[in-house]
Short mmCIF file of C-alpha atoms in Angstrom, two decimals:
data_model
loop_
_atom_site.label_atom_id
_atom_site.label_comp_id
_atom_site.label_asym_id
_atom_site.label_seq_id
_atom_site.Cartn_x
_atom_site.Cartn_y
_atom_site.Cartn_z
CA GLU L 1 23.07 -43.54 -61.55
CA LEU L 2 19.10 -42.48 -61.77
CA ALA L 3 18.24 -46.29 -60.76
CA GLU L 4 20.79 -45.94 -58.22
CA ILE L 5 19.62 -42.24 -56.87
CA THR L 6 15.73 -43.20 -57.35
CA THR L 7 16.01 -46.25 -55.10
CA GLU L 8 17.32 -44.50 -52.29
CA ILE L 9 14.52 -41.71 -52.85
CA ALA L 10 11.85 -44.59 -52.93
CA GLU L 11 13.70 -45.94 -49.46
CA ALA L 12 13.49 -42.07 -47.94
CA THR L 13 9.43 -41.99 -49.36
CA LYS L 14 9.03 -44.64 -47.33
CA ARG L 15 10.24 -43.60 -44.31
CA VAL L 16 8.08 -40.17 -44.72
CA MET L 17 5.48 -42.13 -45.11
CA ALA L 18 5.54 -43.96 -41.81
CA ARG L 19 6.15 -40.77 -39.88
CA GLY L 20 2.62 -39.86 -41.14
CA LEU L 21 3.42 -37.18 -44.04
CA ARG L 22 2.25 -37.36 -47.19
CA HIS L 23 3.88 -39.45 -50.31
CA PRO L 24 5.62 -36.78 -52.45
CA THR L 25 4.97 -35.58 -55.03
CA VAL L 26 6.01 -36.39 -58.50
CA PHE L 27 8.32 -32.96 -59.00
CA GLU L 28 9.54 -33.04 -55.60
CA LEU L 29 10.72 -36.87 -55.94
CA ILE L 30 12.52 -35.35 -59.44
CA THR L 31 14.24 -32.31 -57.22
CA ALA L 32 15.71 -34.47 -54.44
CA LEU L 33 16.85 -36.85 -57.35
CA GLY L 34 18.30 -33.60 -59.06
CA PHE L 35 19.61 -32.34 -56.41
CA ILE L 36 21.37 -35.96 -54.81
CA TYR L 37 22.93 -36.34 -58.65
CA PHE L 38 24.24 -32.38 -58.19
CA LYS L 39 25.74 -32.73 -55.41
CA ARG L 40 27.37 -35.75 -55.66
CA THR L 41 28.80 -35.33 -59.26
CA ALA L 42 29.83 -32.02 -57.87
CA CYS L 43 28.84 -29.65 -60.16
CA ASP L 44 30.44 -25.81 -60.92
CA ILE L 45 26.99 -24.61 -61.07
CA VAL L 46 23.45 -24.96 -61.64
CA VAL L 47 20.64 -23.75 -63.64
CA LEU L 48 17.84 -24.35 -60.73
CA GLU L 49 14.16 -23.67 -62.89
CA VAL L 50 11.49 -23.43 -60.04
CA GLY L 51 8.16 -26.24 -61.07
CA LEU L 52 5.47 -22.82 -60.46
CA GLY L 53 5.71 -19.90 -58.58
CA GLY L 54 9.29 -20.14 -56.71
CA ARG L 55 8.06 -19.14 -52.87
CA LEU L 56 6.47 -22.83 -52.08
CA ASP L 57 8.33 -24.61 -54.74
CA ALA L 58 9.93 -27.77 -53.74
CA THR L 59 13.17 -26.07 -55.49
CA ASN L 60 13.66 -23.46 -53.16
CA VAL L 61 14.34 -25.21 -50.14
CA ILE L 62 17.58 -23.88 -51.41
CA ASP L 63 19.88 -20.97 -49.90
CA ALA L 64 20.97 -17.84 -51.02
CA PRO L 65 21.63 -19.44 -55.19
CA GLU L 66 24.75 -16.46 -56.67
CA VAL L 67 21.47 -15.31 -58.48
CA ALA L 68 18.51 -15.01 -58.49
CA VAL L 69 17.02 -14.76 -62.02
CA ILE L 70 12.80 -13.53 -62.44
CA THR L 71 11.99 -14.52 -66.46
CA ASN L 72 9.20 -12.86 -68.49
CA ILE L 73 6.00 -13.13 -65.91
CA GLY L 74 2.52 -13.34 -67.20
CA PHE L 75 -1.01 -15.78 -66.43
CA ASP L 76 -1.07 -19.33 -65.99
CA HIS L 77 -1.42 -21.13 -63.33
CA MET L 78 -3.61 -18.69 -61.64
CA GLU L 79 -5.21 -21.09 -59.08
CA GLU L 80 -1.96 -21.00 -57.58
CA LEU L 81 -0.07 -18.36 -57.89
CA GLY L 82 -2.96 -15.78 -57.95
CA ASP L 83 -5.16 -13.70 -60.56
CA THR L 84 -3.35 -11.05 -61.31
CA LEU L 85 0.18 -10.57 -62.26
CA GLU L 86 1.11 -8.24 -58.96
CA LYS L 87 0.30 -11.56 -56.86
CA ILE L 88 2.11 -13.76 -59.10
CA ALA L 89 4.73 -11.95 -58.94
CA GLY L 90 4.64 -12.17 -55.20
CA GLU L 91 4.65 -16.09 -55.73
CA LYS L 92 7.81 -15.38 -58.03
CA ALA L 93 9.71 -12.97 -55.94
CA GLY L 94 10.08 -16.15 -53.01
CA ILE L 95 13.41 -17.45 -54.85
CA ILE L 96 14.47 -14.11 -53.65
CA LYS L 97 17.12 -14.13 -50.26
CA PRO L 98 18.43 -11.79 -48.16
CA ASN L 99 21.25 -10.31 -49.48
CA CYS L 100 21.40 -12.15 -52.96
CA ARG L 101 21.70 -10.79 -56.16
CA VAL L 102 18.82 -10.67 -58.39
CA VAL L 103 18.41 -10.27 -62.41
CA LEU L 104 14.80 -9.37 -63.41
CA TYR L 105 13.42 -9.71 -67.01
CA SER L 106 12.43 -6.37 -68.33
CA GLN L 107 8.79 -6.04 -68.22
CA GLU L 108 5.09 -4.85 -67.07
CA LYS L 109 6.04 -2.12 -64.58
CA CYS L 110 3.62 -3.61 -61.75
CA VAL L 111 5.91 -7.02 -62.11
CA GLU L 112 8.80 -4.64 -60.97
CA ASP L 113 7.31 -2.78 -58.89
CA VAL L 114 6.76 -5.75 -56.72
CA ILE L 115 10.06 -7.50 -57.52
CA ALA L 116 11.89 -3.88 -56.49
CA ALA L 117 10.03 -3.68 -52.84
CA VAL L 118 11.29 -7.45 -52.11
CA CYS L 119 14.29 -6.64 -53.36
CA ARG L 120 14.45 -3.40 -50.52
CA GLU L 121 12.77 -5.85 -47.98
CA LYS L 122 15.87 -8.50 -48.35
CA GLY L 123 18.64 -6.53 -49.22
CA ALA L 124 18.78 -8.55 -52.34
CA SER L 125 20.90 -5.92 -55.12
CA LEU L 126 18.68 -6.19 -58.38
CA ALA L 127 20.50 -5.76 -61.94
CA PHE L 128 17.39 -5.12 -64.66
CA ALA L 129 17.77 -6.95 -68.03
CA ASP L 130 16.95 -4.03 -70.21
CA SER L 131 16.24 -4.92 -73.78
CA SER L 132 15.55 -1.77 -74.96
CA LEU L 133 18.71 -1.29 -75.04
CA ALA L 134 19.20 -4.23 -77.81
CA LYS L 135 19.21 -3.10 -82.03
CA VAL L 136 18.24 -6.36 -83.81
CA ARG L 137 20.40 -6.05 -87.48
CA SER L 138 18.70 -9.01 -88.48
CA LEU L 139 16.43 -12.17 -88.33
CA THR L 140 16.44 -14.70 -90.86
CA LEU L 141 15.47 -18.94 -90.89
CA ASP L 142 18.95 -19.11 -90.13
CA GLY L 143 19.18 -16.95 -86.61
CA LEU L 144 19.98 -13.46 -85.28
CA GLU L 145 21.89 -10.89 -85.07
CA PHE L 146 21.83 -8.28 -82.60
CA ASP L 147 23.90 -5.18 -81.03
CA TYR L 148 23.59 -4.93 -77.63
CA LYS L 149 25.17 -2.09 -74.48
CA GLY L 150 29.09 -2.76 -75.51
CA TYR L 151 28.05 -6.20 -77.50
CA GLN L 152 28.36 -5.39 -80.82
CA GLY L 153 26.91 -8.15 -83.42
CA LEU L 154 26.14 -11.05 -81.08
CA ARG L 155 24.73 -13.66 -83.13
CA SER L 156 21.68 -16.90 -82.10
CA SER L 157 20.84 -19.31 -84.07
CA LEU L 158 17.49 -20.16 -82.07
CA LEU L 159 14.28 -18.01 -84.18
CA GLY L 160 11.93 -15.31 -82.36
CA LEU L 161 12.03 -12.21 -81.19
CA TYR L 162 11.90 -12.85 -78.19
CA GLN L 163 15.42 -14.75 -77.82
CA VAL L 164 17.13 -11.12 -77.69
CA LYS L 165 15.02 -10.53 -74.48
CA ASN L 166 16.11 -14.31 -73.17
CA ALA L 167 20.10 -13.48 -74.25
CA VAL L 168 20.02 -10.43 -72.67
CA THR L 169 18.47 -11.67 -69.53
CA ALA L 170 21.70 -14.22 -69.71
CA ILE L 171 24.34 -11.74 -70.64
CA THR L 172 22.67 -9.84 -67.31
CA THR L 173 23.39 -12.90 -65.84
CA ALA L 174 26.71 -13.58 -66.73
CA GLU L 175 27.37 -9.90 -65.63
CA GLU L 176 26.31 -10.73 -62.14
CA LEU L 177 28.91 -14.18 -61.73
CA ILE L 178 31.70 -11.93 -63.13
CA LYS L 179 30.81 -9.26 -59.85
CA LYS L 180 30.98 -12.47 -57.57
CA GLY L 181 34.40 -13.51 -59.13
CA TYR L 182 33.63 -15.94 -62.06
CA ALA L 183 35.72 -15.76 -65.15
CA ILE L 184 33.72 -15.35 -67.82
CA THR L 185 34.43 -13.62 -70.16
CA GLU L 186 32.67 -11.44 -73.37
CA GLN L 187 33.99 -14.61 -76.11
CA ASN L 188 32.64 -16.94 -73.36
CA ILE L 189 28.79 -15.36 -73.51
CA ARG L 190 29.29 -14.58 -77.35
CA ASP L 191 30.13 -18.67 -77.53
CA GLY L 192 27.00 -19.19 -75.23
CA LEU L 193 25.16 -17.24 -77.26
CA ALA L 194 25.49 -18.91 -80.66
CA THR L 195 25.59 -22.47 -79.56
CA ALA L 196 22.27 -22.33 -77.34
CA HIS L 197 19.57 -24.99 -79.23
CA TRP L 198 16.25 -24.80 -77.70
CA PRO L 199 14.28 -27.91 -78.63
CA GLY L 200 10.45 -27.53 -79.56
CA ARG L 201 10.65 -23.27 -79.02
CA LEU L 202 10.20 -21.83 -82.67
CA GLU L 203 12.73 -25.26 -84.00
CA LEU L 204 12.82 -24.91 -87.58
CA LEU L 205 12.12 -28.16 -88.89
CA ARG L 206 12.18 -28.12 -92.57
CA ARG L 207 12.84 -25.25 -94.89
CA GLU L 208 11.11 -26.42 -98.18
CA PRO L 209 8.11 -25.89 -97.13
CA VAL L 210 9.08 -24.09 -94.03
CA VAL L 211 8.39 -26.38 -90.84
CA ILE L 212 8.61 -24.77 -87.65
CA VAL L 213 7.83 -26.21 -83.86
CA ASP L 214 6.69 -24.30 -80.95
CA GLY L 215 5.81 -25.22 -77.64
CA ALA L 216 3.76 -21.93 -76.89
CA HIS L 217 0.91 -23.49 -74.73
CA ASN L 218 -1.06 -19.82 -73.60
CA PRO L 219 -2.13 -16.16 -75.12
CA GLN L 220 1.22 -15.38 -73.48
CA GLY L 221 3.46 -17.63 -75.82
CA ALA L 222 1.33 -17.03 -78.78
CA GLU L 223 1.44 -13.62 -79.09
CA ALA L 224 5.45 -13.86 -78.61
CA LEU L 225 5.21 -16.47 -81.34
CA LEU L 226 2.83 -14.56 -83.61
CA GLU L 227 5.21 -11.48 -83.44
CA SER L 228 8.29 -13.58 -84.37
CA LEU L 229 6.44 -15.30 -87.42
CA ASN L 230 5.59 -11.91 -88.69
CA ALA L 231 9.14 -11.24 -88.65
CA LEU L 232 10.45 -14.50 -90.17
CA PHE L 233 7.72 -14.01 -92.68
CA PRO L 234 5.53 -10.78 -93.46
CA GLY L 235 2.33 -10.48 -94.87
CA ARG L 236 2.22 -14.42 -94.91
CA LYS L 237 -0.56 -16.74 -93.72
CA ILE L 238 0.19 -19.47 -92.04
CA ASN L 239 -0.66 -23.56 -92.29
CA PHE L 240 -1.61 -24.32 -88.19
CA VAL L 241 -1.13 -27.71 -86.93
CA ILE L 242 -2.52 -27.15 -83.02
CA GLY L 243 -3.63 -29.27 -80.28
CA VAL L 244 -3.98 -28.01 -76.75
CA LEU L 245 -4.82 -29.20 -73.42
CA ALA L 246 -8.59 -28.20 -72.42
CA ASP L 247 -7.22 -26.38 -68.83
CA LYS L 248 -5.15 -24.12 -70.84
CA ASP L 249 -6.97 -20.74 -72.55
CA TYR L 250 -7.08 -21.91 -75.57
CA SER L 251 -9.93 -19.71 -76.75
CA THR L 252 -8.10 -16.31 -75.79
CA THR L 253 -4.81 -18.08 -78.22
CA LEU L 254 -7.01 -19.05 -81.18
CA GLY L 255 -8.48 -15.75 -80.88
CA MET L 256 -5.13 -13.68 -81.43
CA THR L 257 -3.62 -16.82 -84.15
CA VAL L 258 -7.30 -17.11 -86.55
CA PRO L 259 -6.29 -13.54 -87.90
CA HIS L 260 -2.73 -14.80 -89.56
CA ALA L 261 -3.82 -18.59 -90.39
CA LYS L 262 -4.53 -20.32 -94.40
CA CYS L 263 -6.16 -23.36 -92.55
CA PHE L 264 -5.91 -25.26 -89.35
CA TYR L 265 -5.07 -28.99 -88.70
CA THR L 266 -6.59 -30.06 -85.28
CA VAL L 267 -5.08 -32.87 -83.29
CA THR L 268 -5.27 -34.61 -79.60
CA PRO L 269 -2.20 -34.04 -77.41
CA PRO L 270 -0.89 -36.98 -75.71
CA ASN L 271 -1.86 -36.08 -72.74
CA LYS L 272 -4.89 -37.21 -70.37
CA ARG L 273 -5.92 -33.39 -70.03
CA ALA L 274 -5.74 -32.88 -73.88
CA LEU L 275 -9.06 -31.66 -75.83
CA SER L 276 -9.89 -33.84 -78.58
CA SER L 277 -9.00 -32.30 -81.88
CA ASP L 278 -12.85 -32.50 -82.79
CA LYS L 279 -13.63 -29.95 -79.74
CA LEU L 280 -10.79 -27.52 -80.67
CA ALA L 281 -12.16 -27.64 -84.32
CA GLU L 282 -15.41 -26.52 -83.02
CA GLU L 283 -13.79 -23.71 -81.23
CA ILE L 284 -11.47 -22.10 -83.95
CA LYS L 285 -15.22 -22.40 -86.22
CA LYS L 286 -16.40 -19.48 -83.33
CA HIS L 287 -13.54 -17.16 -84.48
CA GLY L 288 -13.40 -17.06 -88.03
CA ASP L 289 -14.40 -18.62 -91.65
CA VAL L 290 -11.09 -20.07 -91.59
CA PRO L 291 -10.75 -23.87 -93.14
CA VAL L 292 -10.58 -26.40 -90.27
CA TYR L 293 -9.95 -30.27 -90.65
CA SER L 294 -9.07 -32.56 -87.73
CA TYR L 295 -6.95 -35.44 -86.96
CA ASP L 296 -6.35 -38.53 -84.25
CA SER L 297 -2.89 -38.54 -84.56
CA ILE L 298 -0.15 -36.12 -85.17
CA PRO L 299 1.65 -37.88 -87.85
CA GLU L 300 -1.84 -37.80 -90.09
CA ALA L 301 -2.13 -34.04 -89.28
CA ILE L 302 1.59 -33.37 -90.39
CA ASP L 303 1.99 -35.56 -93.41
CA ALA L 304 -1.94 -33.67 -94.56
CA VAL L 305 -0.80 -30.50 -94.15
CA LEU L 306 2.79 -31.69 -95.87
CA ALA L 307 0.13 -33.08 -98.67
CA SER L 308 -1.96 -29.82 -99.48
CA VAL L 309 0.93 -27.47 -99.12
CA ALA L 310 3.51 -25.73 -101.63
CA PRO L 311 6.92 -26.10 -101.56
CA ASP L 312 7.32 -21.84 -100.82
CA GLU L 313 5.04 -22.02 -97.70
CA VAL L 314 5.01 -22.01 -94.07
CA VAL L 315 3.77 -24.27 -91.71
CA CYS L 316 3.92 -24.08 -87.83
CA ILE L 317 3.07 -26.53 -85.00
CA PHE L 318 2.18 -25.30 -81.86
CA GLY L 319 -0.54 -25.90 -78.96
CA SER L 320 1.09 -27.90 -76.45
CA LEU L 321 4.80 -29.23 -75.16
CA TYR L 322 3.54 -32.59 -75.20
CA GLN L 323 3.10 -33.18 -78.56
CA VAL L 324 6.44 -31.57 -79.08
CA GLY L 325 8.24 -34.79 -78.93
CA ASP L 326 5.92 -37.01 -81.42
CA VAL L 327 6.93 -33.65 -83.60
CA ARG L 328 10.15 -34.15 -83.47
CA SER L 329 10.04 -37.74 -84.15
CA TYR L 330 8.38 -37.99 -87.13
CA PHE L 331 11.23 -35.30 -88.84
CA GLY L 332 13.53 -37.30 -87.59
CA ARG L 333 15.14 -35.21 -84.50
CA ASP L 334 14.42 -37.95 -82.24
CA THR L 335 18.35 -36.51 -79.65
CA PHE L 336 18.05 -33.37 -78.49
#
């Protein structure tokens, strides 16, 4: 099916270019492929995530969605989206269509004000996913348990305190769909949270020693990662394996991470935009006196860290999503 639709898109691309228009980007081609596949398989509902921003994103050619969900907004892709949270929020708000329902992850007030203003302008309803109403009961390597409004003892196998905020956003979205007539029960919501699996996001790969892989690749992601590591392993220093892309704000990320580190093992992610492991090691040394070792490949770095840590220590591999696949393969997690 993939090959068949790709062939059709290739023919369509030739027609587009014959009219003097530019060649579609890879993301635009994949978006078109997805739309065709969803249509042919008669999907009941599609979770359609924008690629970058929202207002001008290829996914935003759709009519009003059942629910427009805006999650946590931070500083990323600033060259395209703007250099302030308000500007970035304005681009994200482009997915809000007249008279649609909107769910907003609770966040900076300046962002909430922008989204609320666009909702008023478009006549869209706005529901806040208020995570302050959630109370965490426990957080362990087996997942978390929390209460939220009338839901008691909700469970998630996902690690990370921020997953409570994500769960509240998902619950609020489900509630908005219920208002539209969707047959979603409380048990459906509980089952969805309990069985959700997110490869590469604070994913536990091994217990002795503890090995966690995470795709955090900017300061905002690193902040969430460190908060969760502190909750899971209070007062413990972490052995970090890290690889980054050269166009990310890795200096700020390192400044946040060094105080929590016992040791660093640097790698070069498999991407042409990657920062070399040697240059990354040099940057880490500017932020503090923590041992740093540089390796050419991810397997070499993991071999080294596993050979040097005790069974009761913690290893966290993060910095770029592009290295997650190699990390998971190392630990025999080739499938999702």
